[in-house]
Coordinates of C-alpha atoms and ligand atoms in Angstrom, one line a residue:
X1 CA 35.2 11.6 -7.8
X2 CA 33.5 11.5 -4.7
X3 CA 34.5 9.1 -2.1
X4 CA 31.6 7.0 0.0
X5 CA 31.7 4.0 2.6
X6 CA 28.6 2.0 3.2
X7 CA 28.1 0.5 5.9
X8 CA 25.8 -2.5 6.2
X9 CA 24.8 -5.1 2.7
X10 CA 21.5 -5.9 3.6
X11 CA 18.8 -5.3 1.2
X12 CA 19.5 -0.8 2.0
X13 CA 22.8 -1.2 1.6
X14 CA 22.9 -3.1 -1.2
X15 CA 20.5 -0.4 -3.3
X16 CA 22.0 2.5 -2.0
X17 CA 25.5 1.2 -2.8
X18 CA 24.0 0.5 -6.3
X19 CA 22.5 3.8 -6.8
X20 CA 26.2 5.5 -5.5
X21 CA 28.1 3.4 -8.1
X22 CA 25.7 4.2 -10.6
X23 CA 25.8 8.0 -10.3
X24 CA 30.0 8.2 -9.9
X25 CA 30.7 7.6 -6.8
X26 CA 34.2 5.4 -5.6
X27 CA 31.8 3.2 -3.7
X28 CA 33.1 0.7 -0.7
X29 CA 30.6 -1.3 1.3
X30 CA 31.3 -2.8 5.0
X31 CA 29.2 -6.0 6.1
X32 CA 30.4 -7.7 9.2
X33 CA 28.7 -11.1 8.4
X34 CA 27.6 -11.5 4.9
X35 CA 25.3 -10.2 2.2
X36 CA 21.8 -10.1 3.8
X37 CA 23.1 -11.7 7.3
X38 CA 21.0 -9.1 8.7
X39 CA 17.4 -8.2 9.2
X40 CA 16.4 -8.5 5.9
X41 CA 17.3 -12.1 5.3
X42 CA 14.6 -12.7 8.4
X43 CA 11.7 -10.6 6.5
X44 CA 8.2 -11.8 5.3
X45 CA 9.2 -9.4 2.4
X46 CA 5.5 -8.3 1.5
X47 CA 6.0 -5.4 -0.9
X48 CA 3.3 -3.0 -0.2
X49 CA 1.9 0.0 1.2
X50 CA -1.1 -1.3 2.3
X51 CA -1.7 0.3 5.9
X52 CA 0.9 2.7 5.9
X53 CA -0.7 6.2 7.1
X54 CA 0.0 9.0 7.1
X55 CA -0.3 10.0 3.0
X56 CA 3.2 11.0 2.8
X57 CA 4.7 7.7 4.7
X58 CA 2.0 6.0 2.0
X59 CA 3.4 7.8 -0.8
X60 CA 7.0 6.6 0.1
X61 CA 5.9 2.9 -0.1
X62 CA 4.1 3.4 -3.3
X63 CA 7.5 4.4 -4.5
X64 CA 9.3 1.8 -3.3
X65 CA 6.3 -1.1 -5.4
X66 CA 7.1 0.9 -8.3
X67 CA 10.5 1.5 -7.7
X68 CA 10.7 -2.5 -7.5
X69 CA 8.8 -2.6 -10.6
X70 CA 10.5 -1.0 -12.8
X71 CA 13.5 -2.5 -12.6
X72 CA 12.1 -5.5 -14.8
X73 CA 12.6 -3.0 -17.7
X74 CA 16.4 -2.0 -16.2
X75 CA 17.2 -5.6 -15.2
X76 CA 15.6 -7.6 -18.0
X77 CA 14.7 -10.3 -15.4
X78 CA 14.2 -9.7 -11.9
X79 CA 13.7 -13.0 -11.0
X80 CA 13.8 -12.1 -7.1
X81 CA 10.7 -10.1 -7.4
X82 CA 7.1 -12.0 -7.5
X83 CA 3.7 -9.9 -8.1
X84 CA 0.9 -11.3 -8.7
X85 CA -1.3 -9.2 -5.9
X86 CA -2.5 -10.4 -2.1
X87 CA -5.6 -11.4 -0.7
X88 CA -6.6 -10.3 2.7
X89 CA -9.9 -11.6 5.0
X90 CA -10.4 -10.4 8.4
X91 CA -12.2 -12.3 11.4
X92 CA -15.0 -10.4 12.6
X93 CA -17.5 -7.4 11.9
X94 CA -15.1 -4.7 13.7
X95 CA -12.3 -5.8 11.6
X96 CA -14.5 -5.7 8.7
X97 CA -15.2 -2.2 9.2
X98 CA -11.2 -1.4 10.2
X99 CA -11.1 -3.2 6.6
X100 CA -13.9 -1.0 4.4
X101 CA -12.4 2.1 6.0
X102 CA -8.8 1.6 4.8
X103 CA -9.9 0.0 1.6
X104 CA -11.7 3.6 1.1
X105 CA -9.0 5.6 2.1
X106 CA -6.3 3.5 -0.3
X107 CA -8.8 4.4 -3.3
X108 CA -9.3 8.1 -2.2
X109 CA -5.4 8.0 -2.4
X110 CA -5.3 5.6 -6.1
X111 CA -4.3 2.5 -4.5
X112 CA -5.2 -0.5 -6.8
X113 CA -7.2 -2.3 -4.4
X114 CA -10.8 -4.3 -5.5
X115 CA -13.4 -6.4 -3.8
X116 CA -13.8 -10.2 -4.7
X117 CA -16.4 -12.7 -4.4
X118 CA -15.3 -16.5 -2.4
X119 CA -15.6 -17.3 -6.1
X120 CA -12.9 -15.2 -7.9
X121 CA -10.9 -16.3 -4.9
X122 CA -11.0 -19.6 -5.5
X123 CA -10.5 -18.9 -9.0
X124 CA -7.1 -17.2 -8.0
X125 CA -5.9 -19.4 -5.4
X126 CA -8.0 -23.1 -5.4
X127 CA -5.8 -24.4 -2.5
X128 CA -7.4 -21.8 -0.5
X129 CA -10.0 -23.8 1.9
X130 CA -13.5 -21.6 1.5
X131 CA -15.3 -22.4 4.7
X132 CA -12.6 -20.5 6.9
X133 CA -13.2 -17.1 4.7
X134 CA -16.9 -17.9 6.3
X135 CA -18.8 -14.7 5.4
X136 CA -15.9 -11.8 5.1
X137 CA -15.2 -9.5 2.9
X138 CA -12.6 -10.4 0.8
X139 CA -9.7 -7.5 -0.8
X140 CA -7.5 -8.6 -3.4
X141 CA -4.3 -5.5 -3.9
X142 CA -3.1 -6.5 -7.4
X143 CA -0.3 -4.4 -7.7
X144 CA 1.5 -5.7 -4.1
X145 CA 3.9 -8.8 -3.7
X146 CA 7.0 -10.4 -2.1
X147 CA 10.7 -10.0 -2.6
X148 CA 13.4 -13.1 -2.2
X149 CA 15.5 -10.2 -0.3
X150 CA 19.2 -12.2 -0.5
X151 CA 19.2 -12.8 -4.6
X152 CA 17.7 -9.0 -5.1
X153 CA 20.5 -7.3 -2.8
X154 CA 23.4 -9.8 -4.5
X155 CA 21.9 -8.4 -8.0
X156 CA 22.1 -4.6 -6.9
X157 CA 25.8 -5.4 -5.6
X158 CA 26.8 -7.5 -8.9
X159 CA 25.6 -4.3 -10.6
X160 CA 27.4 -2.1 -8.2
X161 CA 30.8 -3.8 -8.9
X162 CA 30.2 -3.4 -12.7
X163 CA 30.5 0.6 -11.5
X164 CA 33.5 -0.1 -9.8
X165 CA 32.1 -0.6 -6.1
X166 CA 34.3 -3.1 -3.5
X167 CA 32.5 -5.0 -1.3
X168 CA 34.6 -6.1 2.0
X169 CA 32.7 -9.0 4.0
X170 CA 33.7 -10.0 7.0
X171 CA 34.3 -6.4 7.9
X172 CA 32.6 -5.2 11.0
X173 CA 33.2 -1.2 11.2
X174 CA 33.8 -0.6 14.9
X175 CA 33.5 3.5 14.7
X176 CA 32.6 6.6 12.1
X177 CA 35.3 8.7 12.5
X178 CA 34.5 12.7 13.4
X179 CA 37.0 15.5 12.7
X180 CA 36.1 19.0 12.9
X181 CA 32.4 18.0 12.5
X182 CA 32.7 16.4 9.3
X183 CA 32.7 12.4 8.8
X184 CA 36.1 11.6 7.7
X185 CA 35.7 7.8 6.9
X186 CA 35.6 4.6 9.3
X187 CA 37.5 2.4 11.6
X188 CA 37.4 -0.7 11.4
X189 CA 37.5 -3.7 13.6
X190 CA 41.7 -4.6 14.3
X191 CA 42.6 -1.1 13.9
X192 CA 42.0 -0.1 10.3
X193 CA 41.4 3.1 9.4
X194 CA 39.3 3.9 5.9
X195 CA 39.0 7.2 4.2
X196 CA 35.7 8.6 2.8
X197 CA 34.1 11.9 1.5
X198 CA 30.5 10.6 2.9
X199 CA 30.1 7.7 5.0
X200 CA 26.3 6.0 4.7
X201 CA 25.3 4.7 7.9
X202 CA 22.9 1.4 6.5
X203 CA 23.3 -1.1 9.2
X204 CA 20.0 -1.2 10.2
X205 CA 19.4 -2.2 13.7
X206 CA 22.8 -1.8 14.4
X207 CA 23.1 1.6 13.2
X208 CA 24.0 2.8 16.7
X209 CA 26.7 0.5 17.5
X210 CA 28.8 1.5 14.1
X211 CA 29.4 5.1 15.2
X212 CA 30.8 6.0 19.1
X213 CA 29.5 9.5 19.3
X214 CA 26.3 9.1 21.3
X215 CA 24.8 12.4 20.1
X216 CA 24.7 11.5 16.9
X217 CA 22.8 8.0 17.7
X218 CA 19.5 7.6 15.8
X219 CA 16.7 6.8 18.7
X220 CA 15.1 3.5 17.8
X221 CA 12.3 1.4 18.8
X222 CA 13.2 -2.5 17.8
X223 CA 10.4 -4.8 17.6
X224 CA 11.0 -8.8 17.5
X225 CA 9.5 -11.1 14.4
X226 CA 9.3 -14.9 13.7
X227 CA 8.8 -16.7 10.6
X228 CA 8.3 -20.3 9.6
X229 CA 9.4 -22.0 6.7
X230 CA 7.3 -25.1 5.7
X231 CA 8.8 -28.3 3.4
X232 CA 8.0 -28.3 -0.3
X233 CA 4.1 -28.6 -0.3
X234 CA 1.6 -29.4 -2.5
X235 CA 0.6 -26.3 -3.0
X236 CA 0.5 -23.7 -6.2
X237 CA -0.3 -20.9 -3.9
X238 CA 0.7 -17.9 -6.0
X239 CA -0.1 -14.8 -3.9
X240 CA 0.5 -13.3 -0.3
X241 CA -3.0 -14.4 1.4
X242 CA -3.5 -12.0 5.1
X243 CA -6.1 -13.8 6.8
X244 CA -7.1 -13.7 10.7
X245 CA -5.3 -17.2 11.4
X246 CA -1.4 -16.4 9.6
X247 CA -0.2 -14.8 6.9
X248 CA 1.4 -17.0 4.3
X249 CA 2.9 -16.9 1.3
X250 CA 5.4 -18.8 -1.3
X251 CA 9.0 -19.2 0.2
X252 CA 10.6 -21.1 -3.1
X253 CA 10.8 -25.2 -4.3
X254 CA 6.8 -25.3 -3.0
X255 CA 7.6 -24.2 0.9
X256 CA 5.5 -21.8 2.3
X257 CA 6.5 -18.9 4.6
X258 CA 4.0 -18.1 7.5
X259 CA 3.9 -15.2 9.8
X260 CA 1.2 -13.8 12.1
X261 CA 1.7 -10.0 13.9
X262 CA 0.3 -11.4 17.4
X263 CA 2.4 -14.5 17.7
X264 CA 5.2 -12.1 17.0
X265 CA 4.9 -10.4 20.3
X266 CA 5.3 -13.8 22.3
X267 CA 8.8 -14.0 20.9
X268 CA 12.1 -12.2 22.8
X269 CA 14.7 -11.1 20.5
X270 CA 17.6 -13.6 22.2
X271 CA 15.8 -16.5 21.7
X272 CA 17.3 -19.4 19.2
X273 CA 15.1 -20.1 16.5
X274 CA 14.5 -23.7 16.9
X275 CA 11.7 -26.0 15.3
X276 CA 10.6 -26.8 18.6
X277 CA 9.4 -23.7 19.4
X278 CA 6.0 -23.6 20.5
X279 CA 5.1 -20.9 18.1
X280 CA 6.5 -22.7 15.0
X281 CA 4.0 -25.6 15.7
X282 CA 0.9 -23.3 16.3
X283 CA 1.8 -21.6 12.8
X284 CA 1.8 -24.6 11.2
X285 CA -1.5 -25.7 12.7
X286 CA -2.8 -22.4 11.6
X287 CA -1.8 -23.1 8.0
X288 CA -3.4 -25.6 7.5
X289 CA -6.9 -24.5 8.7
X290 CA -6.1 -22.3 5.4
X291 CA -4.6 -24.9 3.3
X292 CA -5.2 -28.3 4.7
X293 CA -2.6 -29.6 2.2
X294 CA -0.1 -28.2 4.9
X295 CA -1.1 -30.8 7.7
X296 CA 0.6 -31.4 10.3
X297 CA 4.1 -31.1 8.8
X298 CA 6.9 -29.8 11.3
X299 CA 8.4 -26.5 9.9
X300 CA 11.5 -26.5 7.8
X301 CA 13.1 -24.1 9.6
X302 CA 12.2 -21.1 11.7
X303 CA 13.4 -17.9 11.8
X304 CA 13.9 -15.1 14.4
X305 CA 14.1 -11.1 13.2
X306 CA 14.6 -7.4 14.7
X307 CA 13.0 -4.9 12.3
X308 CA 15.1 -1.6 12.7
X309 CA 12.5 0.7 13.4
X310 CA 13.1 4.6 14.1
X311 CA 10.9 5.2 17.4
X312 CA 8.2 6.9 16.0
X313 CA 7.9 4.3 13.4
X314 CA 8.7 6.2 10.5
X315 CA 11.6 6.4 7.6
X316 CA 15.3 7.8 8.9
X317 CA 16.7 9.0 6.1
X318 CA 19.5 11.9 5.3
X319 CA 21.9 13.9 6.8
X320 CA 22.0 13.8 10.6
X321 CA 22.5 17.5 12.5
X322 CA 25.7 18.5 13.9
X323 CA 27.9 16.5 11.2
X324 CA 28.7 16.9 7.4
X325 CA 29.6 13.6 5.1
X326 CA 27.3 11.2 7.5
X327 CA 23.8 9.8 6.1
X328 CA 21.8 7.3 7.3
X329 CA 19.4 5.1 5.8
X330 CA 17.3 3.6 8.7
X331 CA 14.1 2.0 8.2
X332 CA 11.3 -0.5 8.6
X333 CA 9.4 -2.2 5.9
X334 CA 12.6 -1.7 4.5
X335 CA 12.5 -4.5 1.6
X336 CA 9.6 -2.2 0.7
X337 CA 11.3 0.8 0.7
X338 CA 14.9 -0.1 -0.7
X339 CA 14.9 0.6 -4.1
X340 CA 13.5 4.2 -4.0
X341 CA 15.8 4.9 -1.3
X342 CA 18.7 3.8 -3.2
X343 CA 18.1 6.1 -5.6
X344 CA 16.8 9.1 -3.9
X345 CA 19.8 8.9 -1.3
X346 CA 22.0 8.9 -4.2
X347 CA 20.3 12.0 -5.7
X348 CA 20.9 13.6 -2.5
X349 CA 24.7 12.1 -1.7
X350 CA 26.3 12.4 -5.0
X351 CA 24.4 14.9 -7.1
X352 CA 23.4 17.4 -4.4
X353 CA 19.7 17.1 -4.7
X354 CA 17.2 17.8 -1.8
X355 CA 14.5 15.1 -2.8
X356 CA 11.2 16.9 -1.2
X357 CA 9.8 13.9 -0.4
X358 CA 12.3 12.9 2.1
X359 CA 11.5 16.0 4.0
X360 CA 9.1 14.4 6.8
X361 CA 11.2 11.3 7.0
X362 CA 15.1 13.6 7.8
X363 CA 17.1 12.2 11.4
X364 CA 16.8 16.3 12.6
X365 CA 13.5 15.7 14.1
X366 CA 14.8 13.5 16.5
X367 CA 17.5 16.4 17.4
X368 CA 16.1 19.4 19.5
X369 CA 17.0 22.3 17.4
X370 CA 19.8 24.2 18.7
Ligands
FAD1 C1 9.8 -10.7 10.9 C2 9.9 -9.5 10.0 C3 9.0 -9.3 9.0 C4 9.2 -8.2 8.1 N1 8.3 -8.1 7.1 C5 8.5 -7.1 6.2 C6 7.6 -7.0 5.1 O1 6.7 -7.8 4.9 N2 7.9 -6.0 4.2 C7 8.9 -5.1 4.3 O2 9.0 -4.2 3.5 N3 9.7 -5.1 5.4 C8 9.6 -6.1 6.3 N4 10.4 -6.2 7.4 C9 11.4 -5.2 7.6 C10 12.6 -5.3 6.7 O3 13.0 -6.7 6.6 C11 13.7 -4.4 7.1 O4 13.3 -3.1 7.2 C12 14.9 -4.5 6.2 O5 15.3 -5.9 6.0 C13 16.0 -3.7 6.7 O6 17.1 -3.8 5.9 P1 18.5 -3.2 6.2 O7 19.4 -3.4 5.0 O8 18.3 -1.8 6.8 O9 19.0 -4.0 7.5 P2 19.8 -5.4 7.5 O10 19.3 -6.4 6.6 O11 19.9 -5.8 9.0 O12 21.3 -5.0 7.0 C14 22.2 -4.3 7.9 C15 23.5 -5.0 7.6 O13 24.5 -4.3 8.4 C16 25.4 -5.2 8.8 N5 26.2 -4.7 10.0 C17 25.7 -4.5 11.2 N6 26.7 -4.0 12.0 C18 27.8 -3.8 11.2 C19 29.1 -3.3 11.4 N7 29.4 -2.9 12.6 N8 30.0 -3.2 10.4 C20 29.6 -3.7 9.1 N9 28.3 -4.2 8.9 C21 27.4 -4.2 9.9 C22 24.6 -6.4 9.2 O14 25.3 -7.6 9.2 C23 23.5 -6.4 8.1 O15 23.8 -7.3 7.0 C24 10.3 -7.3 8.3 C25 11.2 -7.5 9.3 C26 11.0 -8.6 10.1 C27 12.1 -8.9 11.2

């Protein structure tokens, strides 16, 4: 029986940890803090490949919606898993053209993605205020939606354990151990010393810090997020709606979780997430001019994220050159992406199976060749 450590139980750890159990592997996971104390419990957790170029970076996110999918019919009920579609506006007649184009290119590649009138929208989502849409083009993606990342990764390690895998929390690995080029397990913090056949580098932003050797450090180019979290509203907002003000969706009990990609990049990543934050107050304000039910509420709570992002943007996934038994899984849109790469790192770990379309996305290309 192979042997593999994971490091890291956010939502990649948690799948691939799954995925190891499931295919025969003696699996033990590592998480410093607790399950999801990471990135992923800080995500918006849209499930999508919605603007995602280039086809075969597309193609991986596709996976992942259908990956995510599908394990209704392995699960019986995923109840952490919420389709349903978005909606998406934009503000102004260059964005509307940024819009048709990708809409065209997402049905030359067989995305499910249709035009609907004000109408159908209101249909869909009748706490949605109509005289902010204003004259734009409206898309609705029926086959995206959002994730409740902490109860999905606790379901893939419940079902890990029923194969046998040990979860240590509280754990914080302080190296990867290197002998004669092959990964030989872990140390951890206080001195102890873990054996492994393959150790499985998923601790996402932190990736570098878990293993000393600097050549073997995965180049990465964070980038800071903040979310609010609104009381229980009046609301039954059902889908993800993108518009040109925030991005909000349901958060659980009737809150709603806003987010909006410019007010991102007035956040640093050492600030405290407080509900005083300037930011917290203009997302709220922003809500509302979407659903005025929000008013003038203060958030609920507010929270501050570091996606782990390789530094050309794209998947890390694989072996890394120069060691045997060490894989990472590094990634952004990560909730996305998690169940697919569950399973096609376990292919690859346990049964020996080069999946082909992990090729673009391997660690080597940020190693010159020797
Ligand atoms: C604001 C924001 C919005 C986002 N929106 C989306 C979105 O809409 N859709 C989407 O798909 N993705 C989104 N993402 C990205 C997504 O959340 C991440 O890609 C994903 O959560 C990464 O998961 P992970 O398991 O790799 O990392 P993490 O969740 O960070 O897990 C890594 C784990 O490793 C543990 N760890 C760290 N160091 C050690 C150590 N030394 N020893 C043991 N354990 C260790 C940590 O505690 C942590 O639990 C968003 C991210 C942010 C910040």
């Amino acid at each position: 029986v192979i042997e593999v450590i994971v490091i890291g139980a956010g939502v990649i750890g948690s799948s691939v940890a799954y995925r190891l159990a499931q295919a025969g592997a003696q699996v033990t996971i590592f998480e410093t803090h607790r399950v999801c104390g990471g990135t992923s419990a800080t995500s918006f957790a849209w499930v999508n490949s919605n603007n995602k170029p280039p086809r075969a970076y597309h193609d991986l996110n596709v996976a992942g919606i259908r990956t995510h999918m599908a394990l209704v019919e392995e699960f019986g009920s995923t109840p952490w898993w919420h389709n349903g579609g978005s909606i998406e506006w934009e503000a102004d007649e260059d964005a509307w053209r940024a819009q048709r184009e990708k809409v065209e290119r997402l049905r030359t590649w067989g995305y499910a993605v249709e035009w609907i009138s004000p109408r159908q929208l209101h249909d869909m989502e009748p706490d949605v205020e109509l005289s902010v849409v204003g004259g734009a083009p409206i898309a609705y993606y029926p086959d995206e939606g959002w994730l409740d990342p902490v109860p999905y990764a606790h379901a893939m390690l419940e079902a890990a354990a029923r194969f046998g895998a040990t979860l240590h929390l509280g754990v914080r690995v302080v190296d990867v151990r290197v002998y004669g080029g092959r990964a030989t397990g872990v140390q951890v913090e206080g001195g102890g010393i873990y054996g492994a056949d393959v150790v499985v580098n998923c601790a996402g932003r932190w990736a570098n810090d878990v293993i000393k050797t600097r050549e073997l450090h995965i180049p990465l180019a964070p980038t800071v997020g903040i979310l609010v979290c609104t009381p229980p509203m009046p609301t039954c907002l059902r889908r993800i709606v993108r518009t040109p003000y925030c991005d909000v969706r349901p958060d659980g009990g009737g809150r709603l979780m806003l987010h909006q990609r410019e007010i991102d990049n007035t956040v640093r990543a050492d600030v405290e997430p407080s509900l005083e934050l300037p930011q917290a107050a203009e997302l709220v304000r922003r809500a509302a001019r979407i659903l005025p039910n929000v008013g003038t509420d203060r958030p609920e709570s507010v929270r501050i994220g570091v996606r782990p992002i390789p530094a050309d943007g794209y998947s890390a996934v694989g072996p890394v050159p120069g060691i045997s038994g060490y894989y990472v899984v590094i990634t952004h849109s990560g909730v996305t992406l998690s169940p697919f790469l569950g399973h096609v790192a376990a292919e690859e770990i346990v049964k020996g199976r080069i999946v082909p379309q992990l090729e673009p996305f391997r660690p080597g290309r940020f190693f010159p060749s020797p």
